[in-house]
Short mmCIF file of C-alpha atoms in Angstrom, two decimals:
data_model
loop_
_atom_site.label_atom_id
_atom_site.label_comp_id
_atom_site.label_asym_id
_atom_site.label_seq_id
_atom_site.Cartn_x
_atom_site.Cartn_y
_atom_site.Cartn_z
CA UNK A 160 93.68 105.23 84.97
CA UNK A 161 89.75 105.40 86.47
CA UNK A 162 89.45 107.52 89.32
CA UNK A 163 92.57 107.55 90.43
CA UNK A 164 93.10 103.87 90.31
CA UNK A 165 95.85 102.41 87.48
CA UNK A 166 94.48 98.82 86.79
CA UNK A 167 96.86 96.74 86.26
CA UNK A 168 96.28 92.83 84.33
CA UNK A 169 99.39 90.56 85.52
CA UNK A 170 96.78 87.65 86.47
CA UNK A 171 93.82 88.91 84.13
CA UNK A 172 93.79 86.10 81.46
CA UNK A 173 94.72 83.44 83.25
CA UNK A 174 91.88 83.90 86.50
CA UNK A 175 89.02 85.33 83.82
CA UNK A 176 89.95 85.13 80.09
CA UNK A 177 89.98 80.93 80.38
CA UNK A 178 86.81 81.02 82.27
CA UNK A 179 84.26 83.43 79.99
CA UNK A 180 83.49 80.80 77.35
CA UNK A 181 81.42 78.83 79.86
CA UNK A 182 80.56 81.11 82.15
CA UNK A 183 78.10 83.35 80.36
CA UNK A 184 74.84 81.92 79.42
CA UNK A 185 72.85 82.07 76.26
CA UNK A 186 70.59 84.75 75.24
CA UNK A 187 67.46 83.61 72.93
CA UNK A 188 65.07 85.90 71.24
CA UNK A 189 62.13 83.22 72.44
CA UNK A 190 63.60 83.89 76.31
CA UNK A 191 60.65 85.98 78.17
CA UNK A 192 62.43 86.81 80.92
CA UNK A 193 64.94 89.94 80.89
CA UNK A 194 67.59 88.21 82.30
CA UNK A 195 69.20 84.81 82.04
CA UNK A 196 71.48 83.26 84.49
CA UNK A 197 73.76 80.46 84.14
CA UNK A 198 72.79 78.57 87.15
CA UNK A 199 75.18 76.75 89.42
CA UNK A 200 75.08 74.90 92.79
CA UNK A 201 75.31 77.62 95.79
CA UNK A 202 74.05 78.04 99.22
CA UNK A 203 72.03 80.62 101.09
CA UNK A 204 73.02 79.26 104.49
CA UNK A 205 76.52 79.81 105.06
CA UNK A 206 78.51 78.99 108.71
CA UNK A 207 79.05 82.16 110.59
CA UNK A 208 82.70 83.29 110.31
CA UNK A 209 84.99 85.10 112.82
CA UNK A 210 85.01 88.72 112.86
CA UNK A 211 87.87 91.14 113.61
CA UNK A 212 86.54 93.56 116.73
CA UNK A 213 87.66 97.13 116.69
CA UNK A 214 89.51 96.27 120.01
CA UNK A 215 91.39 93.92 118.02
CA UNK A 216 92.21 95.33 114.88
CA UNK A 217 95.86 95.94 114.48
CA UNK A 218 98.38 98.67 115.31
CA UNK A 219 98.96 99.03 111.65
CA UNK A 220 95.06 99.44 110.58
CA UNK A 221 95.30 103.32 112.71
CA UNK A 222 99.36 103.51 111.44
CA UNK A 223 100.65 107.09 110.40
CA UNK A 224 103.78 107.04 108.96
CA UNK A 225 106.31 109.43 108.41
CA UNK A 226 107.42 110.01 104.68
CA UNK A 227 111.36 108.80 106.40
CA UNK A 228 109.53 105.51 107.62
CA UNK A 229 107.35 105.00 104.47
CA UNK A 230 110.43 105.38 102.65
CA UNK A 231 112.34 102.49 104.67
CA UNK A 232 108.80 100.50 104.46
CA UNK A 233 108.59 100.34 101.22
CA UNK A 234 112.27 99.50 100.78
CA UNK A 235 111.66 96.71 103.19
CA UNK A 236 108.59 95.66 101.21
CA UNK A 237 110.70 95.52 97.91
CA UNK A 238 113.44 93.55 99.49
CA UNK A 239 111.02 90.42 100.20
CA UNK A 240 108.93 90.25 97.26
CA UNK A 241 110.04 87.88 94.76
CA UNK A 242 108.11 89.05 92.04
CA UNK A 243 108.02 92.30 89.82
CA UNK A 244 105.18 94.46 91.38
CA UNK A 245 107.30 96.35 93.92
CA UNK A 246 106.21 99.74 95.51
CA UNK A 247 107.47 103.09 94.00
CA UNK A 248 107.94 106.64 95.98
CA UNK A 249 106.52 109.53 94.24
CA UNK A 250 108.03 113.05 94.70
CA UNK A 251 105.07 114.04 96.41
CA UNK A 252 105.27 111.52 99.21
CA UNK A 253 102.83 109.29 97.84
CA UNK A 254 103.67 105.46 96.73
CA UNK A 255 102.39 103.20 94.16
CA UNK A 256 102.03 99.29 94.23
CA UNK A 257 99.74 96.43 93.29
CA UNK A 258 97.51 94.99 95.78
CA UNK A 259 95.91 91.26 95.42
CA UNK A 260 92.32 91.04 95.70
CA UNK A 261 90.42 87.54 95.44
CA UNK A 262 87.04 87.75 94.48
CA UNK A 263 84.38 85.39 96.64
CA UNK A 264 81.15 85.77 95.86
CA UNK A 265 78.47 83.70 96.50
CA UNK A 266 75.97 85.07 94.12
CA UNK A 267 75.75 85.99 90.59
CA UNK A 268 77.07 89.19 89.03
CA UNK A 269 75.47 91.20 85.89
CA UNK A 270 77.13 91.87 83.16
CA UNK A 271 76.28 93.29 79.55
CA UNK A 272 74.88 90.87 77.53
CA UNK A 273 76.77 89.71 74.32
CA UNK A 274 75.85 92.47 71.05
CA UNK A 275 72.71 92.18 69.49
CA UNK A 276 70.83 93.87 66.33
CA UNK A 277 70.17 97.23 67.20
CA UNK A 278 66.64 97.77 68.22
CA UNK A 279 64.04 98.88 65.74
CA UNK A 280 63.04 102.43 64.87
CA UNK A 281 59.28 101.42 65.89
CA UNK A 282 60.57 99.98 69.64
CA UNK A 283 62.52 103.13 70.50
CA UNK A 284 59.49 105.14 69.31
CA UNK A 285 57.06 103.01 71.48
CA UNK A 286 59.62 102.61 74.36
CA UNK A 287 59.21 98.95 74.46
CA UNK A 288 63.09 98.45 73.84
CA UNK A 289 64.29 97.17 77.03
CA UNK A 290 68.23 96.95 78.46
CA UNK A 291 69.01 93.62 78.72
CA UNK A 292 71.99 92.20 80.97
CA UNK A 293 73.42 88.39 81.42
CA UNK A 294 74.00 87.28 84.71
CA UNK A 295 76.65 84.78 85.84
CA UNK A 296 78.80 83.04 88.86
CA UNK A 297 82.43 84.48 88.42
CA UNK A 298 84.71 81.21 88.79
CA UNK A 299 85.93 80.12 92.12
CA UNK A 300 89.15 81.39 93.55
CA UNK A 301 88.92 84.85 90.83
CA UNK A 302 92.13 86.61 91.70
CA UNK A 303 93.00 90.42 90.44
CA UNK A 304 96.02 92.46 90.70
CA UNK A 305 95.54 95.97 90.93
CA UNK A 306 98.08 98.64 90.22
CA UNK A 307 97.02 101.48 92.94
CA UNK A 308 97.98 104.13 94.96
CA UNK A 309 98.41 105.00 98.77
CA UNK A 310 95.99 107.58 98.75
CA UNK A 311 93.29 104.97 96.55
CA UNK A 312 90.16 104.21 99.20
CA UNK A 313 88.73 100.99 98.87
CA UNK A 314 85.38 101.56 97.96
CA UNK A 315 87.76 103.04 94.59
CA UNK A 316 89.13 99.21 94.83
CA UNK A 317 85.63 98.10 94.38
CA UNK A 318 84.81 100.19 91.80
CA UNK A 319 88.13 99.45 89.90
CA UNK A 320 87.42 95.89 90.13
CA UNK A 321 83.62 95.70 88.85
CA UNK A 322 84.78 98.12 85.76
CA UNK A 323 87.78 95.40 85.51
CA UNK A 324 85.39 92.67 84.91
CA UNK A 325 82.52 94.68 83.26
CA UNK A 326 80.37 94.25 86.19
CA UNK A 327 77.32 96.17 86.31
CA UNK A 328 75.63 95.58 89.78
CA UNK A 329 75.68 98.51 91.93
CA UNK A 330 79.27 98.84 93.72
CA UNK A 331 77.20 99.44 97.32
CA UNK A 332 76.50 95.11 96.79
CA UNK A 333 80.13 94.48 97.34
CA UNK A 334 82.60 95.19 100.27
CA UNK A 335 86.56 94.67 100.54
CA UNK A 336 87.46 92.77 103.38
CA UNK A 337 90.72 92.13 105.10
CA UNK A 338 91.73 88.65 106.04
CA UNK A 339 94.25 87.49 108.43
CA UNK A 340 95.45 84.47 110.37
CA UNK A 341 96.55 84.80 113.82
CA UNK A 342 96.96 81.56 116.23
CA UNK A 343 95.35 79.22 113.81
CA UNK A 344 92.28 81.32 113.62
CA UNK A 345 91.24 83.45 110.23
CA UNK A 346 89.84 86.77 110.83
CA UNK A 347 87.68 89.25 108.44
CA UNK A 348 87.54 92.76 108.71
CA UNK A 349 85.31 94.63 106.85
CA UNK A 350 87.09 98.03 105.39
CA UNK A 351 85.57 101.81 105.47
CA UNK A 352 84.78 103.22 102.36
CA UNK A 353 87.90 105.68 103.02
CA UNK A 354 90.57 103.21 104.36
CA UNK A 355 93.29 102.99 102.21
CA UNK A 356 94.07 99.12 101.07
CA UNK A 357 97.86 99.90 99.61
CA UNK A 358 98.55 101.39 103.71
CA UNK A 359 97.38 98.16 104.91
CA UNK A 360 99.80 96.24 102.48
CA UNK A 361 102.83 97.93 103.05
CA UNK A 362 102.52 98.04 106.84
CA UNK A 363 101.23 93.76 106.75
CA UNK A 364 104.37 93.65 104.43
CA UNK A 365 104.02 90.83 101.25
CA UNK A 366 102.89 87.94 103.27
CA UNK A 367 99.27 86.89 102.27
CA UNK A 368 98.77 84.94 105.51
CA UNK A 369 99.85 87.97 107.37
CA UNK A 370 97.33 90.12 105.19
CA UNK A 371 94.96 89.29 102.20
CA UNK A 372 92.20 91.52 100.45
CA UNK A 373 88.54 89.62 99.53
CA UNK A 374 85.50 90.78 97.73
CA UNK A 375 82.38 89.54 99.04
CA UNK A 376 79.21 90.71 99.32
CA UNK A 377 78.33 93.33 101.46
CA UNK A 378 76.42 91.71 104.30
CA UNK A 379 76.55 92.45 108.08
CA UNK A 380 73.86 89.55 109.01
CA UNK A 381 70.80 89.49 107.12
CA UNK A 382 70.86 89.49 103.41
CA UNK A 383 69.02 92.67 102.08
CA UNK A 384 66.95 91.32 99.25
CA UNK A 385 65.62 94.73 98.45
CA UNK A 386 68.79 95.29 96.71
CA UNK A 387 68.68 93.20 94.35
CA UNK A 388 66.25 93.24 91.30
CA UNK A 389 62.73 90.95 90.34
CA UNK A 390 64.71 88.64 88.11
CA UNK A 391 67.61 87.84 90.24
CA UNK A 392 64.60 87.34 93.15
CA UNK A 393 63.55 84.87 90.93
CA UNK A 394 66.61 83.20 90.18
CA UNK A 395 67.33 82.96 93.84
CA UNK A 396 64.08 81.19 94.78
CA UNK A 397 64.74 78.88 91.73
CA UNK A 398 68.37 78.00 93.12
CA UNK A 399 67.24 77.67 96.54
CA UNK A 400 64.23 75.25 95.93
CA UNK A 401 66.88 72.83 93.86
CA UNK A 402 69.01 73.08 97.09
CA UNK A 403 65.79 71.90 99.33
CA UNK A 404 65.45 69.36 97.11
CA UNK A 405 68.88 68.13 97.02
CA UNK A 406 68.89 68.20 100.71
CA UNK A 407 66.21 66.14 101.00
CA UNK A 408 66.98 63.53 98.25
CA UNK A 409 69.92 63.01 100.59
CA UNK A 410 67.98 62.78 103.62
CA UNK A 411 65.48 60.03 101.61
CA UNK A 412 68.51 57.98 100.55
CA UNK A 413 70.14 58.73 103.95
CA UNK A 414 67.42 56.83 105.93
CA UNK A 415 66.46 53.82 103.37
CA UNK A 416 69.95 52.78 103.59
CA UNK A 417 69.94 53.31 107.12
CA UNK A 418 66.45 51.60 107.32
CA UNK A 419 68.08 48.59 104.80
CA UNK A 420 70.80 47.28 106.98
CA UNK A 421 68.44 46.91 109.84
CA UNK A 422 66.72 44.72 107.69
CA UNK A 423 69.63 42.76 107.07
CA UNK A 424 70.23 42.77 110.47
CA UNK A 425 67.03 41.20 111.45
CA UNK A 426 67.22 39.08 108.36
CA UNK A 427 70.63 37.74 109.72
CA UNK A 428 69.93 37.98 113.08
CA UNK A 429 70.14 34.66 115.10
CA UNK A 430 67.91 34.14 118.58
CA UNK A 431 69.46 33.82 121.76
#
């Protein structure tokens, strides 16, 4: 139990525990640089996606609910999950449950490096021992299940989930999101600090088209780069310039195989 949040690990080994052998990178004593990142193919230029508008946001988002009609909700809730992580009343009116929350992050996340030897007496003396971290892209598709409560806000989720996977970026990167699909069109939300994911659940019901939670990064347009910290700068300008050049190696090969069959074609071609 952190801060009022009960984590729960029904998906833990399975989404992470497979995944950690490859996805942390090496740390060498020769290394100059602070930080180390295990670098993999990602994009800075994503296509806009649809957001939710406060005029359309859902009855349930601004639903109060009596403790009679939470009661028969979460009774309703139980009776269509085929699973084990069913909601539970508590005497005081609250309710417990597990929420879902897939992680989709487009950037690397810190983490604290592997143990090393302890630093010397003379470094700590000096002050030249420095914190290291290792820095990493969490696998694609990282699901958690979290064991929560109704009155748990998100940015608790958030928190939760970072101290889940020993994640030591500041929690003020990241933002929950609510996904739907309505009319063949997806829809993200992004939730307040003090909106309470386990309300949203039990009013959406189990359905994860109806409702699903997603961590991304917490962007409303422009990326804020101050955020972030001189080495992961650095890393970003080193991913980005293999991207340019990717794109263009695929714009060179693009046009001499364009500009090859019109050779052929003239080669080929007979007059009149």
């Amino acid at each position: 139990m952190r801060d009022g949040v009960e984590v729960s690990t029904p998906s833990f080994e399975k989404t992470w525990g497979s995944t950690t052998s490859s996805g942390y990178c090496s740390q060498d004593d020769s290394d100059s640089e602070l930080e180390q990142y295990f670098t993999a193919r990602t994009s800075f230029f994503r296509k806009p996606r649809k957001d939710v508008g406060k005029d359309e946001q859902k009855d349930r988002e601004k639903q109060e609910l009596s403790p009679s009609e939470i009661e028969q909700k979460v009774r309703e809730y139980n009776a269509q999950i085929n699973s084990n992580l069913f909601m539970t009343m508590n005497k005081d009116g609250s309710y417990t449950g597990f929420i879902k929350v897939q992680l989709k992050l487009v950037r690397p996340v810190s983490v604290p490096p592997p143990p090393r030897k302890a630093s010397s007496a003379l470094e700590v003396r000096k002050g030249t021992a420095v914190k290291r971290r290792t820095s990493f892209y969490l696998p694609k598709d990282t699901a958690k299940h979290l064991h929560i409560s109704s009155k748990t806000k998100a940015h608790e989720v958030i928190e939760a989930l970072l101290n889940k996977f020993t994640v030591v970026d500041n929690p003020r990167k990241f933002a929950l999101f609510e996904r739907s699909e309505r009319e063949g069109q997806v829809y993200l939300r992004k939730l307040p600090d003090e909106e309470r994911p386990l309300h949203l659940r039990l009013c959406a019901g189990p359905s994860e088209k109806v409702l699903s939670l997603v961590l991304k990064e917490n962007e409303t347009g422009d990326v804020n780069w101050d955020a972030f910290s001189m080495p992961e700068l650095h890393n970003f300008l080193r991913i980005l310039k293999r991207e340019e050049e990717e794109h263009v190696k695929q714009l060179v090969e693009r046009y001499t195989r364009t500009r090859k069959k019109m050779q052929e074609a003239l080669t080929t071609h007979t007059p009149g």
